[in-house]
Short mmCIF file of C-alpha atoms in Angstrom, two decimals:
data_model
loop_
_atom_site.label_atom_id
_atom_site.label_comp_id
_atom_site.label_asym_id
_atom_site.label_seq_id
_atom_site.Cartn_x
_atom_site.Cartn_y
_atom_site.Cartn_z
CA UNK A 278 -24.61 -38.44 22.21
CA UNK A 279 -22.13 -36.55 24.35
CA UNK A 280 -22.54 -36.39 28.14
CA UNK A 281 -20.62 -33.22 28.98
CA UNK A 282 -20.75 -29.82 27.33
CA UNK A 283 -19.63 -29.15 23.75
CA UNK A 284 -17.36 -26.24 23.09
CA UNK A 285 -17.51 -24.67 19.60
CA UNK A 286 -14.25 -23.22 18.36
CA UNK A 287 -13.82 -20.58 15.67
CA UNK A 288 -10.90 -19.81 13.37
CA UNK A 289 -7.71 -19.16 15.33
CA UNK A 290 -8.86 -20.86 18.48
CA UNK A 291 -7.33 -23.77 20.37
CA UNK A 292 -9.25 -25.71 22.99
CA UNK A 293 -8.10 -28.49 25.29
CA UNK A 294 -10.58 -30.38 27.43
CA UNK A 295 -11.15 -33.60 29.27
CA UNK A 296 -13.65 -36.42 29.06
CA UNK A 297 -16.72 -36.37 28.80
CA UNK A 298 -16.72 -32.99 27.06
CA UNK A 299 -16.63 -32.51 23.28
CA UNK A 300 -15.15 -29.93 20.95
CA UNK A 301 -16.75 -28.98 17.66
CA UNK A 302 -16.21 -26.77 14.65
CA UNK A 303 -17.13 -26.16 10.98
CA UNK A 304 -14.48 -26.42 8.29
CA UNK A 305 -14.06 -25.40 4.66
CA UNK A 306 -10.54 -24.97 3.44
CA UNK A 307 -9.47 -24.55 7.05
CA UNK A 308 -7.98 -27.47 8.83
CA UNK A 309 -8.62 -28.81 12.39
CA UNK A 310 -6.07 -31.06 14.09
CA UNK A 311 -7.55 -33.16 16.84
CA UNK A 312 -5.10 -34.58 19.40
CA UNK A 313 -6.08 -37.25 21.86
CA UNK A 314 -4.19 -38.58 24.78
CA UNK A 315 -5.29 -42.18 25.11
CA UNK A 316 -3.92 -42.45 28.73
CA UNK A 317 -5.38 -39.28 30.19
CA UNK A 318 -8.64 -39.19 28.26
CA UNK A 319 -7.84 -35.63 27.30
CA UNK A 320 -8.03 -34.06 23.91
CA UNK A 321 -7.53 -30.81 22.08
CA UNK A 322 -8.50 -29.27 18.81
CA UNK A 323 -7.34 -26.27 16.82
CA UNK A 324 -8.88 -24.57 13.77
CA UNK A 325 -6.61 -22.69 11.45
CA UNK A 326 -7.21 -20.65 8.31
CA UNK A 327 -3.83 -20.41 6.58
CA UNK A 328 -0.71 -22.57 6.52
CA UNK A 329 2.05 -20.15 7.32
CA UNK A 330 2.62 -17.12 9.50
CA UNK A 331 4.51 -14.72 7.28
CA UNK A 332 6.27 -12.75 10.01
CA UNK A 333 3.81 -9.86 9.78
CA UNK A 334 1.34 -9.16 12.54
CA UNK A 335 0.90 -11.15 15.66
CA UNK A 336 1.78 -14.84 15.75
CA UNK A 337 -1.84 -15.75 15.71
CA UNK A 338 -3.00 -19.39 15.87
CA UNK A 339 -5.02 -18.74 12.67
CA UNK A 340 -1.79 -19.93 10.98
CA UNK A 341 -1.13 -23.69 10.90
CA UNK A 342 2.58 -23.47 11.77
CA UNK A 343 1.69 -21.44 14.86
CA UNK A 344 -1.43 -23.18 15.87
CA UNK A 345 -0.30 -26.86 15.73
CA UNK A 346 2.82 -26.50 17.93
CA UNK A 347 0.69 -24.42 20.36
CA UNK A 348 -1.92 -27.15 20.53
CA UNK A 349 0.79 -29.75 21.20
CA UNK A 350 2.37 -27.47 23.84
CA UNK A 351 -1.07 -27.02 25.47
CA UNK A 352 -1.48 -30.77 25.67
CA UNK A 353 2.03 -31.26 27.07
CA UNK A 354 1.39 -28.47 29.66
CA UNK A 355 -1.55 -30.55 30.91
CA UNK A 356 0.49 -33.67 31.33
CA UNK A 357 0.60 -35.34 27.93
CA UNK A 358 3.67 -36.75 26.29
CA UNK A 359 4.01 -36.61 22.50
CA UNK A 360 4.33 -40.42 22.42
CA UNK A 361 0.95 -40.89 24.11
CA UNK A 362 -0.77 -38.59 21.56
CA UNK A 363 -2.52 -39.57 18.41
CA UNK A 364 -3.82 -37.14 15.78
CA UNK A 365 -6.85 -36.91 13.56
CA UNK A 366 -6.86 -34.36 10.77
CA UNK A 367 -9.93 -32.83 9.09
CA UNK A 368 -10.76 -30.13 6.45
CA UNK A 369 -8.59 -28.59 3.77
CA UNK A 370 -11.32 -28.65 1.11
CA UNK A 371 -11.04 -26.79 -2.19
CA UNK A 372 -14.09 -24.66 -1.66
CA UNK A 373 -13.62 -21.77 -4.07
CA UNK A 374 -13.27 -23.43 -7.44
CA UNK A 375 -12.12 -21.16 -10.19
CA UNK A 376 -10.95 -18.22 -8.11
CA UNK A 377 -7.66 -17.23 -6.59
CA UNK A 378 -8.11 -19.16 -3.36
CA UNK A 379 -8.20 -22.42 -5.29
CA UNK A 380 -5.22 -21.56 -7.49
CA UNK A 381 -3.24 -20.89 -4.26
CA UNK A 382 -4.39 -24.28 -3.03
CA UNK A 383 -4.92 -23.08 0.52
CA UNK A 384 -6.59 -26.27 1.55
CA UNK A 385 -3.83 -28.46 0.31
CA UNK A 386 -1.17 -26.35 1.93
CA UNK A 387 -3.08 -26.41 5.19
CA UNK A 388 -3.10 -30.23 5.09
CA UNK A 389 0.59 -30.38 4.16
CA UNK A 390 1.55 -28.22 7.18
CA UNK A 391 -0.41 -30.48 9.54
CA UNK A 392 1.28 -33.59 8.24
CA UNK A 393 4.75 -32.13 8.30
CA UNK A 394 4.52 -30.69 11.77
CA UNK A 395 2.93 -33.83 13.23
CA UNK A 396 5.74 -35.88 11.61
CA UNK A 397 8.34 -33.57 13.32
CA UNK A 398 6.73 -34.30 16.71
CA UNK A 399 6.48 -38.03 15.86
CA UNK A 400 2.68 -37.95 16.43
CA UNK A 401 0.93 -40.44 14.21
CA UNK A 402 -2.19 -39.61 12.31
CA UNK A 403 -4.69 -42.36 13.06
CA UNK A 404 -7.59 -40.93 11.10
CA UNK A 405 -8.17 -38.22 8.56
CA UNK A 406 -10.78 -36.90 6.21
CA UNK A 407 -9.13 -34.21 4.17
CA UNK A 408 -9.32 -32.41 0.80
CA UNK A 409 -12.24 -32.81 -1.57
CA UNK A 410 -14.80 -30.15 -2.32
CA UNK A 411 -17.09 -30.42 0.68
CA UNK A 412 -17.18 -28.57 3.92
CA UNK A 413 -17.31 -30.50 7.15
CA UNK A 414 -18.85 -30.29 10.61
CA UNK A 415 -16.91 -32.17 13.22
CA UNK A 416 -17.47 -33.00 16.80
CA UNK A 417 -14.57 -34.44 18.79
CA UNK A 418 -15.94 -36.65 21.57
CA UNK A 419 -13.37 -36.75 24.35
CA UNK A 420 -14.89 -39.63 26.19
CA UNK A 421 -13.84 -42.08 23.50
CA UNK A 422 -11.51 -39.97 21.42
CA UNK A 423 -13.77 -40.36 18.40
CA UNK A 424 -14.67 -37.72 15.91
CA UNK A 425 -18.22 -37.50 14.44
CA UNK A 426 -18.16 -35.93 11.01
CA UNK A 427 -20.72 -34.74 8.54
CA UNK A 428 -20.27 -33.20 5.13
CA UNK A 429 -22.02 -29.93 4.59
CA UNK A 430 -23.15 -27.79 1.65
CA UNK A 431 -20.99 -24.86 0.67
CA UNK A 432 -23.72 -22.44 1.70
CA UNK A 433 -23.48 -23.69 5.30
CA UNK A 434 -19.83 -22.78 5.60
CA UNK A 435 -19.23 -19.38 6.99
CA UNK A 436 -16.58 -17.03 5.57
CA UNK A 437 -13.07 -17.90 6.68
CA UNK A 438 -13.81 -21.48 7.72
CA UNK B 298 -7.00 -34.92 -27.85
CA UNK B 299 -5.51 -37.56 -25.60
CA UNK B 300 -2.12 -35.83 -25.89
CA UNK B 301 -3.59 -32.55 -24.70
CA UNK B 302 -5.13 -34.22 -21.66
CA UNK B 303 -1.81 -35.89 -20.79
CA UNK B 304 -0.03 -32.54 -21.04
CA UNK B 305 -2.54 -30.94 -18.69
CA UNK B 306 -2.14 -33.80 -16.22
CA UNK B 307 1.63 -33.47 -16.37
CA UNK B 308 1.44 -29.69 -15.86
CA UNK B 309 -0.84 -30.21 -12.87
CA UNK B 310 1.55 -32.77 -11.39
CA UNK B 311 4.50 -30.43 -11.76
CA UNK B 312 2.57 -27.55 -10.14
CA UNK B 313 1.58 -29.78 -7.26
CA UNK B 314 5.08 -31.07 -6.60
CA UNK B 315 6.48 -27.56 -6.97
CA UNK B 316 3.97 -26.18 -4.46
CA UNK B 317 4.72 -29.06 -2.08
CA UNK B 318 8.44 -28.40 -2.38
CA UNK B 319 8.09 -24.71 -1.88
CA UNK B 320 5.65 -25.17 0.99
CA UNK B 321 8.15 -27.40 2.80
CA UNK B 322 10.86 -24.78 2.25
CA UNK B 323 8.60 -22.03 3.62
CA UNK B 324 7.83 -24.21 6.62
CA UNK B 325 11.57 -24.72 7.30
CA UNK B 326 12.25 -20.96 7.08
CA UNK B 327 9.29 -20.22 9.17
CA UNK B 328 10.55 -22.49 11.91
CA UNK B 329 13.71 -20.37 12.18
CA UNK B 330 11.60 -17.23 12.27
CA UNK B 331 9.32 -18.64 14.99
CA UNK B 332 12.25 -19.73 17.15
CA UNK B 333 13.72 -16.28 17.11
CA UNK B 334 10.29 -14.74 17.92
CA UNK B 335 9.58 -17.32 20.68
CA UNK B 336 11.96 -15.71 23.21
CA UNK B 337 10.30 -12.34 22.50
CA UNK B 338 6.80 -13.75 22.95
CA UNK B 339 7.72 -15.36 26.29
CA UNK B 340 9.22 -12.14 27.51
CA UNK B 341 6.17 -10.20 26.38
CA UNK B 342 3.82 -12.56 28.26
CA UNK B 343 6.00 -12.55 31.40
CA UNK B 344 6.34 -8.78 31.52
CA UNK B 345 2.63 -8.10 30.97
CA UNK B 346 1.55 -10.63 33.62
CA UNK B 347 3.96 -9.38 36.22
CA UNK B 348 3.03 -5.74 35.71
CA UNK B 349 -0.75 -6.01 35.72
CA UNK B 350 -1.14 -6.52 39.49
CA UNK B 351 1.00 -3.62 40.73
CA UNK B 352 -0.52 -1.21 38.27
CA UNK B 353 -4.04 -2.25 39.22
CA UNK B 354 -3.25 -1.54 42.85
CA UNK B 355 -1.72 1.87 41.96
CA UNK B 356 -4.67 2.88 39.85
CA UNK B 357 -7.13 1.98 42.61
CA UNK B 358 -5.13 3.87 45.26
CA UNK B 359 -4.10 7.06 43.37
CA UNK B 360 -7.61 8.68 43.42
CA UNK B 361 -7.53 8.62 47.22
CA UNK B 362 -4.51 10.87 47.22
CA UNK B 363 -6.28 13.71 45.37
CA UNK B 364 -4.98 16.89 47.16
CA UNK B 365 -7.93 18.98 45.92
CA UNK B 366 -6.98 22.50 46.96
CA UNK B 367 -3.21 22.31 47.13
CA UNK B 368 -2.16 23.58 43.64
CA UNK B 369 1.48 22.31 43.73
CA UNK B 370 0.53 18.88 44.94
CA UNK B 371 -2.36 18.83 42.44
CA UNK B 372 0.11 19.15 39.61
CA UNK B 373 2.20 16.24 40.88
CA UNK B 374 -0.96 14.23 41.46
CA UNK B 375 -2.11 14.79 37.90
CA UNK B 376 1.23 13.81 36.46
CA UNK B 377 1.35 10.59 38.52
CA UNK B 378 -2.28 9.71 37.66
CA UNK B 379 -1.73 10.45 33.99
CA UNK B 380 1.38 8.32 33.77
CA UNK B 381 -0.25 5.52 35.71
CA UNK B 382 -3.16 5.52 33.18
CA UNK B 383 -0.73 5.48 30.25
CA UNK B 384 1.16 2.59 31.85
CA UNK B 385 -2.06 0.70 32.48
CA UNK B 386 -3.12 1.19 28.85
CA UNK B 387 0.16 -0.16 27.55
CA UNK B 388 0.13 -3.13 29.87
CA UNK B 389 -3.42 -3.95 28.79
CA UNK B 390 -2.26 -3.94 25.16
CA UNK B 391 0.75 -6.09 26.00
CA UNK B 392 -1.53 -8.58 27.79
CA UNK B 393 -3.93 -8.64 24.84
CA UNK B 394 -1.03 -9.18 22.43
CA UNK B 395 0.33 -12.03 24.60
CA UNK B 396 -3.12 -13.61 24.86
CA UNK B 397 -3.62 -13.46 21.01
CA UNK B 398 -0.23 -14.99 20.48
CA UNK B 399 -0.96 -17.74 22.92
CA UNK B 400 -4.28 -18.48 21.31
CA UNK B 401 -5.95 -18.04 24.71
CA UNK B 402 -8.54 -15.53 23.66
CA UNK B 403 -12.01 -16.53 24.81
CA UNK B 404 -14.90 -14.52 23.54
CA UNK B 405 -17.47 -13.97 26.30
CA UNK B 406 -20.61 -12.11 25.31
CA UNK B 407 -22.67 -9.81 27.53
CA UNK B 408 -25.32 -7.14 27.11
CA UNK B 409 -23.55 -3.79 26.79
CA UNK B 410 -24.23 -0.12 26.15
CA UNK B 411 -21.55 1.03 23.53
CA UNK B 412 -21.84 4.65 24.76
CA UNK B 413 -20.81 3.58 28.23
CA UNK B 414 -17.71 1.83 26.80
CA UNK B 415 -16.85 5.02 24.92
CA UNK B 416 -17.28 7.15 27.98
CA UNK B 417 -15.08 4.75 30.01
CA UNK B 418 -12.36 4.98 27.33
CA UNK B 419 -12.64 8.78 27.39
CA UNK B 420 -12.18 8.74 31.16
CA UNK B 421 -8.97 6.69 30.82
CA UNK B 422 -7.66 9.08 28.21
CA UNK B 423 -8.81 12.27 29.97
CA UNK B 424 -5.27 13.75 30.31
CA UNK B 425 -4.40 13.28 26.65
CA UNK B 426 -7.78 14.87 25.78
CA UNK B 427 -7.21 17.79 28.12
CA UNK B 428 -3.74 18.42 26.90
CA UNK B 429 -4.84 18.88 23.32
CA UNK B 430 -8.19 20.39 24.31
CA UNK B 431 -10.02 17.97 22.18
CA UNK B 432 -13.83 17.88 22.05
CA UNK B 433 -15.36 14.42 21.71
CA UNK B 434 -18.83 14.03 20.27
CA UNK B 435 -20.66 10.71 20.53
CA UNK B 436 -23.43 9.91 18.06
CA UNK B 437 -25.18 6.68 19.06
CA UNK B 438 -28.18 5.73 16.91
CA UNK B 439 -28.66 2.34 18.66
CA UNK B 440 -31.28 2.73 21.38
CA UNK B 441 -31.05 -0.66 23.06
CA UNK B 442 -28.05 -2.50 24.45
CA UNK B 443 -26.13 -4.80 22.22
CA UNK B 444 -24.59 -8.24 22.72
CA UNK B 445 -20.82 -8.28 22.30
CA UNK B 446 -17.63 -8.95 24.27
CA UNK B 447 -17.32 -5.89 26.47
CA UNK B 448 -13.63 -6.28 27.38
CA UNK B 449 -12.51 -6.66 23.80
CA UNK B 450 -14.82 -3.95 22.45
CA UNK B 451 -13.53 -1.60 25.18
CA UNK B 452 -9.92 -2.26 24.21
CA UNK B 453 -10.73 -1.69 20.51
CA UNK B 454 -12.49 1.60 21.24
CA UNK B 455 -9.77 2.74 23.68
CA UNK B 456 -7.06 2.08 21.05
CA UNK B 457 -9.00 3.91 18.34
CA UNK B 458 -9.61 6.90 20.60
CA UNK B 459 -6.00 6.97 21.72
CA UNK B 460 -4.95 6.94 18.10
CA UNK B 461 -7.45 9.76 17.36
CA UNK B 462 -6.09 11.84 20.30
CA UNK B 463 -2.48 11.36 19.31
CA UNK B 464 -2.96 12.17 15.63
CA UNK B 465 -5.78 14.72 16.05
CA UNK B 466 -5.05 18.41 15.96
CA UNK B 467 -5.02 20.71 18.98
CA UNK B 468 -8.43 22.17 19.84
CA UNK B 469 -9.91 19.70 17.36
CA UNK B 470 -12.96 17.51 17.41
CA UNK B 471 -13.21 13.68 17.50
CA UNK B 472 -16.52 12.25 16.34
CA UNK B 473 -17.43 8.81 17.59
CA UNK B 474 -20.33 7.23 15.70
CA UNK B 475 -22.08 4.12 16.81
CA UNK B 476 -24.68 2.59 14.55
CA UNK B 477 -26.23 -0.70 13.48
CA UNK B 478 -26.19 -1.67 9.78
CA UNK B 479 -27.21 -5.00 8.34
CA UNK B 480 -26.97 -6.78 11.71
CA UNK B 481 -23.51 -5.33 12.30
CA UNK B 482 -22.25 -2.95 14.89
CA UNK B 483 -20.33 -0.10 13.37
CA UNK B 484 -18.10 2.13 15.48
CA UNK B 485 -16.14 4.85 13.76
CA UNK B 486 -13.69 7.33 15.21
CA UNK B 487 -12.99 10.42 13.15
CA UNK B 488 -10.28 12.85 14.12
CA UNK B 489 -9.25 16.09 12.46
CA UNK B 490 -5.74 16.15 11.13
CA UNK B 491 -3.72 14.59 8.37
CA UNK B 492 -4.27 10.83 8.26
CA UNK B 493 -1.88 8.05 7.28
CA UNK B 494 -1.77 7.63 3.51
CA UNK B 495 -3.43 4.71 1.81
CA UNK B 496 -0.06 3.22 0.75
CA UNK B 497 0.77 2.89 4.40
CA UNK B 498 -2.24 0.71 5.11
CA UNK B 499 -0.37 -2.61 5.50
CA UNK B 500 2.03 -1.00 8.03
CA UNK B 501 -0.68 0.70 10.03
CA UNK B 502 -2.13 -2.62 11.32
CA UNK B 503 1.23 -4.29 11.66
CA UNK B 504 2.81 -4.38 15.09
CA UNK B 505 5.97 -2.45 15.77
CA UNK B 506 5.76 -0.89 12.31
CA UNK B 507 5.90 2.86 12.46
CA UNK B 508 4.61 5.16 9.84
CA UNK B 509 6.28 8.36 8.69
CA UNK B 510 4.53 10.11 11.56
CA UNK B 511 7.05 8.66 13.95
CA UNK B 512 6.82 6.71 17.18
CA UNK B 513 3.80 6.51 19.35
CA UNK B 514 3.27 4.10 22.21
CA UNK B 515 4.38 0.50 21.70
CA UNK B 516 3.26 0.23 18.10
CA UNK B 517 0.90 -2.65 18.80
CA UNK B 518 -2.39 -0.87 19.42
CA UNK B 519 -3.84 -1.05 15.92
CA UNK B 520 -2.53 -4.57 15.34
CA UNK B 521 -4.42 -5.64 18.46
CA UNK B 522 -7.53 -3.89 17.16
CA UNK B 523 -7.23 -5.77 13.86
CA UNK B 524 -6.68 -9.17 15.58
CA UNK B 525 -9.50 -8.67 18.06
CA UNK B 526 -11.89 -7.58 15.23
CA UNK B 527 -10.87 -10.69 13.20
CA UNK B 528 -11.33 -12.94 16.25
CA UNK B 529 -14.89 -11.71 16.57
CA UNK B 530 -15.49 -12.05 12.78
CA UNK B 531 -15.37 -8.28 12.36
CA UNK B 532 -13.28 -5.91 10.31
CA UNK B 533 -11.26 -2.70 10.73
CA UNK B 534 -10.32 -0.15 8.08
CA UNK B 535 -9.70 3.52 7.72
CA UNK B 536 -10.27 6.36 5.22
CA UNK B 537 -8.27 9.50 5.15
CA UNK B 538 -8.44 12.79 3.30
CA UNK B 539 -6.43 15.96 3.66
CA UNK B 540 -8.18 17.16 6.79
CA UNK B 541 -9.40 14.10 8.67
CA UNK B 542 -9.03 10.32 9.15
CA UNK B 543 -11.79 7.90 10.06
CA UNK B 544 -11.20 4.48 11.50
CA UNK B 545 -14.25 2.19 11.27
CA UNK B 546 -14.71 -1.19 12.84
CA UNK B 547 -17.55 -3.57 12.25
CA UNK B 548 -18.58 -6.52 14.48
CA UNK B 549 -21.43 -8.89 13.80
CA UNK B 550 -24.14 -8.35 16.37
CA UNK B 551 -24.85 -11.48 18.38
CA UNK B 552 -28.57 -11.98 18.98
CA UNK B 553 -28.66 -14.95 21.27
CA UNK B 554 -26.90 -14.38 24.57
CA UNK B 555 -27.67 -17.57 26.43
CA UNK B 556 -26.72 -19.91 23.56
CA UNK B 557 -23.40 -18.16 23.24
CA UNK B 558 -22.36 -18.52 26.84
CA UNK B 559 -23.54 -21.16 29.14
CA UNK B 560 -24.26 -24.07 26.82
CA UNK B 561 -21.31 -24.02 24.42
CA UNK B 562 -21.74 -21.45 21.67
CA UNK B 563 -23.32 -22.37 18.37
CA UNK B 564 -24.20 -25.87 19.51
CA UNK B 565 -27.35 -25.57 17.43
CA UNK B 566 -25.17 -26.51 14.46
CA UNK B 567 -24.62 -29.85 16.06
CA UNK B 568 -28.11 -30.83 17.07
CA UNK B 569 -27.76 -34.20 15.47
CA UNK B 570 -24.82 -36.39 14.67
CA UNK B 571 -26.87 -39.58 14.41
CA UNK B 572 -26.00 -40.24 10.77
CA UNK B 573 -22.49 -38.85 11.03
CA UNK B 574 -19.34 -40.73 10.01
CA UNK B 575 -17.26 -41.78 13.00
CA UNK B 576 -13.48 -41.62 12.70
#
């Protein structure tokens, strides 16, 4: 049970908050990276739809390679150091079996981007629940830095999650 | 039979490793692209933020200088006011673009009357409308107020109207329709004149990409419209024929105002995490 308020984030959003708040979202093939600063009791979460920004349109955080560095920057701006950060990664399911989204393996590419970028920043992934065929609801509790996760039916995942 | 299965597994492995290899390559190339864009983004944000205060002061002061009966001064006054409004519009777009790039866009819902938003946008574009002698008709079939983000909806409507004024013919008509369809808010802006061809669709919503019609403004208006619509789970598209072009945006209509704002939106999805896995 969380003590503070819980902020729900949608695709393309980044939210950084402090204990005792919580951040939550719903994921299908999208991925959410949760960063937690163990010293400051501060955490942040993003929620991205696609792995790469292709140079067209605005550099929106709906792309993993835009969103993850921005999340890290947001944490650093509020006093974190990359070495005091730990990451938890969720989502990247193969939701649309048999159609083009699956053949493009969006979920897997989303996961790969998270791992590569976190490796670049030398931020270790301490927990993950990725891939598979189920959507996920997650709630990032900033009081303890723990993530509560539930699998959900495909029908409960909105479009673009 | 076993051989076939092995072949399939092998093919699958190759595809996976190829995709991993290519994805890493894209990521590397993208890093270079992002670095070169970073300086531009910072500049964009800095410029927009430093311009917004002076222009707000100017816009609030200029109406007090209205010379009323002095014809010569009235002309100068109109030019100054018109240019200040244009500048304000461009800065608002720059700010929105910077916010979207920074991922700092918060959606805040309120009860709004879409007709009022359209009228406000018309007011801010009054000189462009007067110059072309355009008549604007508003058809609103929604009787009650709707729940949406007023600031973002206003910017969307203002950009669509500005687009309609620029590409609309002289002495023409712009029809603004507001309706509700399947729990969605539909706003369409139809102007007379030749519209962008369907093959130009990808460019139309891309920032800084200009169509064959030439330059107009900063070239980010419609890309902001697309991004704001997407952020609010909506859509934007257009249809064009030989004599008119209609841009239509849809936004899902929020029904529960209090849940969306004060208590963390959509928290009802998370009523219980008792049997959740903790990681």
